[in-house]
Short mmCIF file of C-alpha atoms and ligand atoms in Angstrom, two decimals:
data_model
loop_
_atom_site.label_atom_id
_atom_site.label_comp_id
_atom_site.label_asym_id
_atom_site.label_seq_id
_atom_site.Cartn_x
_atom_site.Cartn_y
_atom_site.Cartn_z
CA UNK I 14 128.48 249.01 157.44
CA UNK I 15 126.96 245.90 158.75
CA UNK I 16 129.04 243.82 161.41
CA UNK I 17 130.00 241.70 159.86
CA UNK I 18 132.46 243.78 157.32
CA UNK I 19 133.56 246.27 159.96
CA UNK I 20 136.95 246.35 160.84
CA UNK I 21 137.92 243.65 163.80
CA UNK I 22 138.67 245.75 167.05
CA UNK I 23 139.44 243.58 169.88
CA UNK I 24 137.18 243.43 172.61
CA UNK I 25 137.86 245.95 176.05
CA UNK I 26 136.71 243.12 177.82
CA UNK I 27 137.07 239.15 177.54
CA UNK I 28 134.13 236.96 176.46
CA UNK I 29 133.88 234.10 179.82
CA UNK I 30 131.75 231.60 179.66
CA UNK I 31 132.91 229.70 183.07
CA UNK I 32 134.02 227.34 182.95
CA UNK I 33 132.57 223.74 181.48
CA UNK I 34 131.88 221.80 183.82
CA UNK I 35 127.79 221.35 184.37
CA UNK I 36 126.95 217.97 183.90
CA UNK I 37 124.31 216.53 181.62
CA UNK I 38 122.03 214.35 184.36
CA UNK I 39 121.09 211.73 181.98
CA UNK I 40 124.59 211.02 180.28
CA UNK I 41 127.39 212.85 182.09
CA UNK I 42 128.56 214.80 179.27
CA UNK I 43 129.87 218.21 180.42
CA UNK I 44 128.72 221.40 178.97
CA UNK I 45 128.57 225.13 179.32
CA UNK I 46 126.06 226.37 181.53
CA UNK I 47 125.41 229.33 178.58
CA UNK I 48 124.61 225.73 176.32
CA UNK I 49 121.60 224.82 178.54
CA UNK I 50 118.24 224.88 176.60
CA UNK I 51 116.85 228.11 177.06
CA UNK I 52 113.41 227.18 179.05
CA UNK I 53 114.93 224.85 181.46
CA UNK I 54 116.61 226.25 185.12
CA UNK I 55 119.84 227.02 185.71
CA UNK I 56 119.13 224.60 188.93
CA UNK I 57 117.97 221.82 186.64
CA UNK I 58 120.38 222.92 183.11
CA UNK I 59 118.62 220.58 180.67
CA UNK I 60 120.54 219.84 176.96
CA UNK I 61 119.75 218.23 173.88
CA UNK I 62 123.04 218.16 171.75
CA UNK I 63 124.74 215.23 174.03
CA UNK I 64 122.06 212.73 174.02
CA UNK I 65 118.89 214.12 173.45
CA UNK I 66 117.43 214.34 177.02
CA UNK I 67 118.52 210.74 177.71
CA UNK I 68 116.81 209.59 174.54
CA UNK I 69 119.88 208.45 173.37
CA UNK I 70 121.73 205.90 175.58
CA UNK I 71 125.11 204.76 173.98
CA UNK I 72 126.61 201.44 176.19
CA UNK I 73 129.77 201.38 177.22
CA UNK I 74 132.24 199.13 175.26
CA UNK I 75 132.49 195.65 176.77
CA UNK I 76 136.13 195.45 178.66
CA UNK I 77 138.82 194.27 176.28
CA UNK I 78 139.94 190.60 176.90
CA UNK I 79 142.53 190.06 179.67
CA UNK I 80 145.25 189.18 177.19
CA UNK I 81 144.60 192.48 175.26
CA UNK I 82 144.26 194.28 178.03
CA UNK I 83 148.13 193.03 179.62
CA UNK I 84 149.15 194.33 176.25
CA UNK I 85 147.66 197.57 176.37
CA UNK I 86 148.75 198.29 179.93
CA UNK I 87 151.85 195.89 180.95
CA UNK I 88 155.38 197.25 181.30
CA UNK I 89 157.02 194.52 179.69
CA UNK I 90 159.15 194.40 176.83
CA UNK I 91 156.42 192.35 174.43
CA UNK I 92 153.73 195.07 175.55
CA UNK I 93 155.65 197.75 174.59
CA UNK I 94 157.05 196.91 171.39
CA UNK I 95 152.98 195.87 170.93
CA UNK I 96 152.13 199.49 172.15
CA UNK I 97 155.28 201.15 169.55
CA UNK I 98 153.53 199.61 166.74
CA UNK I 99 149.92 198.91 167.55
CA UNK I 100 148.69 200.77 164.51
CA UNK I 101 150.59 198.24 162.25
CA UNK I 102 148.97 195.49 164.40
CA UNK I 103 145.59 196.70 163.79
CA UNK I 104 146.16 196.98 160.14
CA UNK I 105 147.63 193.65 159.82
CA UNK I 106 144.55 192.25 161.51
CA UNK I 107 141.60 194.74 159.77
CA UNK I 108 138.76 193.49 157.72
CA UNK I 109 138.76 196.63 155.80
CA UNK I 110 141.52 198.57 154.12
CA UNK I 111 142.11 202.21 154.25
CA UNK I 112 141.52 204.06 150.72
CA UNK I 113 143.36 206.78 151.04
CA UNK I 114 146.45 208.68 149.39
CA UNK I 115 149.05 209.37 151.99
CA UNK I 116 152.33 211.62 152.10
CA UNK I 117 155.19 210.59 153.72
CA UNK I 118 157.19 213.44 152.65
CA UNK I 119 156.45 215.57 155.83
CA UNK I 120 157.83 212.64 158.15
CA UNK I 121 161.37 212.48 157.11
CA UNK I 122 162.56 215.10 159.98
CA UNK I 123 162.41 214.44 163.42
CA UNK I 124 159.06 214.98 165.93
CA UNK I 125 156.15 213.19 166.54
CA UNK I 126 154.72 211.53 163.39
CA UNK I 127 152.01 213.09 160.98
CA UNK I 128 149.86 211.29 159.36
CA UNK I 129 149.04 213.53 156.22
CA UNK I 130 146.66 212.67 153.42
CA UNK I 131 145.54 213.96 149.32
CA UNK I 132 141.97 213.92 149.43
CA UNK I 133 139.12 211.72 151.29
CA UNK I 134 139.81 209.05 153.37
CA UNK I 135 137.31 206.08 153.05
CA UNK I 136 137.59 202.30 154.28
CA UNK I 137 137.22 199.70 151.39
CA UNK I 138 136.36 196.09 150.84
CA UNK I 139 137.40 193.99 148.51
CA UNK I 140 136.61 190.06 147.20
CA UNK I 141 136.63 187.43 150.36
CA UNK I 142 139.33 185.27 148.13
CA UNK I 143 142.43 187.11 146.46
CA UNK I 144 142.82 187.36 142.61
CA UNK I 145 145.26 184.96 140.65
CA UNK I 146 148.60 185.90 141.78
CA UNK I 147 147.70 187.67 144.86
CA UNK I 148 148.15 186.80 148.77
CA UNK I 149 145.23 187.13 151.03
CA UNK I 150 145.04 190.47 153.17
CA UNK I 151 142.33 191.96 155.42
CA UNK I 152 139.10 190.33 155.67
CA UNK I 153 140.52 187.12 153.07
CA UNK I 154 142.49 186.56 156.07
CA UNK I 155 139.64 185.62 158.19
CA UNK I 156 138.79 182.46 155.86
CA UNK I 157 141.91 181.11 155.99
CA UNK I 158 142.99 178.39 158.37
CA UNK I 159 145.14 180.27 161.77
CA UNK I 160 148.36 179.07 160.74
CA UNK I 161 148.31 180.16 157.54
CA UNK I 162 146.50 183.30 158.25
CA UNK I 163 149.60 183.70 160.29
CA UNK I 164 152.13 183.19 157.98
CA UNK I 165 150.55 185.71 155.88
CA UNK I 166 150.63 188.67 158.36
CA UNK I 167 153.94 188.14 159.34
CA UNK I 168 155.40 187.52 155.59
CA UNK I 169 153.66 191.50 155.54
CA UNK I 170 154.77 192.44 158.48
CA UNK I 171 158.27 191.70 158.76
CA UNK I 172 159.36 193.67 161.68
CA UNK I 173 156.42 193.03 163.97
CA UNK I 174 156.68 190.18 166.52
CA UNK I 175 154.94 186.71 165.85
CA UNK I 176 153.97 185.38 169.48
CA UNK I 177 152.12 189.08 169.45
CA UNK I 178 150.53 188.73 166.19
CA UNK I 179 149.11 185.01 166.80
CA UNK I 180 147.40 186.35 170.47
CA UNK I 181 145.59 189.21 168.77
CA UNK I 182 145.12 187.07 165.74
CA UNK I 183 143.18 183.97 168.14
CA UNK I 184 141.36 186.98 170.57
CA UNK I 185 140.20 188.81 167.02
CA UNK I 186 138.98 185.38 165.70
CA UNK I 187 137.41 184.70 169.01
CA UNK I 188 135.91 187.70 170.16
CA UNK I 189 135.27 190.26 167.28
CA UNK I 190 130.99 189.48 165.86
CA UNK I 191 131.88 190.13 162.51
CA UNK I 192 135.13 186.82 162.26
CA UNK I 193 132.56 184.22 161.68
CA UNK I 194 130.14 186.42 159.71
CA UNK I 195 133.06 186.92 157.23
CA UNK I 196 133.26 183.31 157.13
CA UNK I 197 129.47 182.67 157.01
CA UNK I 198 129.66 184.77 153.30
CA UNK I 199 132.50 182.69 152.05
CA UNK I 200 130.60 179.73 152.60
CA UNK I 201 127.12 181.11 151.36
CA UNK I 202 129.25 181.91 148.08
CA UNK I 203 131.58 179.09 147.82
CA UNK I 204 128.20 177.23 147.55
CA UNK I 205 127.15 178.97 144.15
CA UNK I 206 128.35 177.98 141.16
CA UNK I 207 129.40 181.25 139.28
CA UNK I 208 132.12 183.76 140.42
CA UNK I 209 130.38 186.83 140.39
CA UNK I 210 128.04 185.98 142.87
CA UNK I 211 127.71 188.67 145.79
CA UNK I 212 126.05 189.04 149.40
CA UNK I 213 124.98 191.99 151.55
CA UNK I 214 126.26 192.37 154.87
CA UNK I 215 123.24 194.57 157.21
CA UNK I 216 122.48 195.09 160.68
CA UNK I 217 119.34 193.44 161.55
CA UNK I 218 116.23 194.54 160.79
CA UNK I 219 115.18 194.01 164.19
CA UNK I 220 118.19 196.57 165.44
CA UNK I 221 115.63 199.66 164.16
CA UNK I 222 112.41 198.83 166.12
CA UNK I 223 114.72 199.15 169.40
CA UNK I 224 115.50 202.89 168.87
CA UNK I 225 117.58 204.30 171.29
CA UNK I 226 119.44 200.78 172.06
CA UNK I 227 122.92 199.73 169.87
CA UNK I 228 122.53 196.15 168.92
CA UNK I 229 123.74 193.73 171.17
CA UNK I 230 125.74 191.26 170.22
CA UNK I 231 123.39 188.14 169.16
CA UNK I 232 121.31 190.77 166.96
CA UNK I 233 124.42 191.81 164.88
CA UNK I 234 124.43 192.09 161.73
CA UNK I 235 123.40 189.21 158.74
CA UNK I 236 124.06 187.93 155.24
CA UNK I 237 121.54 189.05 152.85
CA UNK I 238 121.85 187.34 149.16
CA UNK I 239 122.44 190.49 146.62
CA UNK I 240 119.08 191.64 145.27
CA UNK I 241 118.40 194.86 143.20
CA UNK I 242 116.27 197.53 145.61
CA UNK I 243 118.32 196.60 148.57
CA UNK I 244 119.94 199.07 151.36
CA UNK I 245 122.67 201.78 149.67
CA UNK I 246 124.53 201.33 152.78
CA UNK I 247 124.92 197.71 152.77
CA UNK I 248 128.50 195.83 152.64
CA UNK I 249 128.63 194.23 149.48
CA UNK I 250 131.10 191.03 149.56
CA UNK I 251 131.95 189.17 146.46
CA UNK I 252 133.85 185.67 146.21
CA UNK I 253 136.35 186.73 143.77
CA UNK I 254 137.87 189.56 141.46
CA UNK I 255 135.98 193.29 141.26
CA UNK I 256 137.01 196.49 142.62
CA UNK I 257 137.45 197.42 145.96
CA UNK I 258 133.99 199.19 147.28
CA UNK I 259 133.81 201.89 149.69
CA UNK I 260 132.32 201.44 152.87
CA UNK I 261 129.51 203.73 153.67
CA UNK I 262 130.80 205.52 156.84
CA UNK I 263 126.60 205.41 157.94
CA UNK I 264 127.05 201.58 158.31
CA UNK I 265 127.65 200.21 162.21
CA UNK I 266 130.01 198.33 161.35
CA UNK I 267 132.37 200.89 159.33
CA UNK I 268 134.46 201.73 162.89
CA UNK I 269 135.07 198.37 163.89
CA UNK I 270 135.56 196.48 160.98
CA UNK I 271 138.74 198.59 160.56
CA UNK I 272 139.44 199.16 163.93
CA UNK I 273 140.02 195.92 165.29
CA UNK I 274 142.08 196.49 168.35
CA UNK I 275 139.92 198.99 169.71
CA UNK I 276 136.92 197.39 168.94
CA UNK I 277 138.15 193.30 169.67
CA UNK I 278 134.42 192.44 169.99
CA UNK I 279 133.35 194.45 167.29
CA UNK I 280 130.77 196.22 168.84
CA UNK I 281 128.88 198.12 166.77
CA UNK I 282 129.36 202.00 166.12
CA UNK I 283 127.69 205.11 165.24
CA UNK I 284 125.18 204.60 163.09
CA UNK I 285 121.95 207.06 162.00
CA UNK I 286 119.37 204.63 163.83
CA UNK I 287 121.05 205.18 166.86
ZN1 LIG V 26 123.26 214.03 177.87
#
């Protein structure tokens, strides 16, 4: 028989690799010695699955700002009840929505909660103003005026806390790249005259002649007007009405346009130009 469909025996003697704890030189990352590339020393353990050799340098995420940062540490009572609920935060203060069918069923005992899902999970986008009918959420939120804005997240949001909900609200508005890019499309739209008029939201071109570099912050990400033979990856923002569209998961910004609280200055993430 070949191995594979032979009966499993269990081994006389334990497989050990050591333990993992050899240190990439260029990044940090730890590894196995076992995963060094085969041709380099076991004095000089080279490996290419963490970054390539130091081809790939990643930055580290600016610090969060100092009121964020009371909230994600602090001991006191607003902090916590911030900390208790900070996933509802983030959601109240996303650009993008979650598409994805979730089951509550398995939550109704006791235990830590599970988050348990039918099918793919995607983030969406939708129009930058609501239908007829409809009140703002996600990115729509962004072109309205604070107070408003406000209003809005806490009419959704009963149980969360308003004084909480305005600071991240001002620090998002402030300090996250993609806030006033949001806006920037309304306003390229609003100045068409028909509806159904749409813009492209990519990184820089100049982002992909700096290989091995994320994009900084003043070489984000720009409004493109909606041609055909444009990027598949591109985020496509309309004024009004249409479906939601899925996100590519390829594009930077697909972690921290959702991700808001852990990425307040929406810094941009992994991406296949990296
Ligand atoms: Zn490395």
């Amino acid at each position: 028989l070949p191995p594979a469909r032979r009966p499993y025996t269990e081994p006389e003697t334990r497989h050990d690799l050591g333990r993992m704890d050899v240190k990439c030189r260029h990044c940090g990352a730890l590894h196995w010695m076992a995963e060094k590339i085969a041709k380099s020393s076991e004095t000089n353990p080279q490996y290419g699955m963490c970054c390539n050799h130091g081809k790939v340098v990643v930055e580290r995420l600016e610090e969060p700002p100092a009121e964020l940062q009371a909230l994600l540490v602090d001991n006191t009572t607003q902090a916590k009840e911030f900390r208790k609920n900070i996933a509802q935060y983030n959601t109240a203060l996303s650009f993008t929505s979650l598409g994805v069918t979730e089951d509550h069923s398995i939550n109704n005992g006791g235990g830590p909660p599970i988050f348990r899902i039918h099918g793919e999970l995607c983030h969406q986008s939708g129009a930058l103003l609501p239908s007829e009918g409809h009140k703002p959420v996600y990115a729509q939120l962004y072109i309205y005026e604070p107070q408003a804005a406000l209003d809005y997240r806490m009419e959704n949001n009963t149980n969360l806390q308003r004084d909480t909900m305005e600071i991240l609200q001002r620090i998002i508005t402030e300090h996250h790249q993609y806030a006033p890019l949001f806006l920037h499309a309304h306003e390229v739209l609003a100045a068409q005259p028909a509806d159904d008029v749409s813009v492209r939201l990519r990184v820089a071109p100049g982002v992909h002649a700096r290989r091995g570099n994320l994009p900084t912050a003043n070489e984000v990400a720009v409004i493109l007007p909606n041609q055909p033979n444009t990027e598949p990856r591109d985020i496509i923002l309309r004024r009004r009405n249409g479906p939601l569209l899925r996100i590519s998961d390829l594009h930077p910004a697909y972690t921290p346009l959702y991700y808001v609280i852990l990425f307040p200055h929406g810094e941009n993430g992994w991406h296949p130009d990296l």
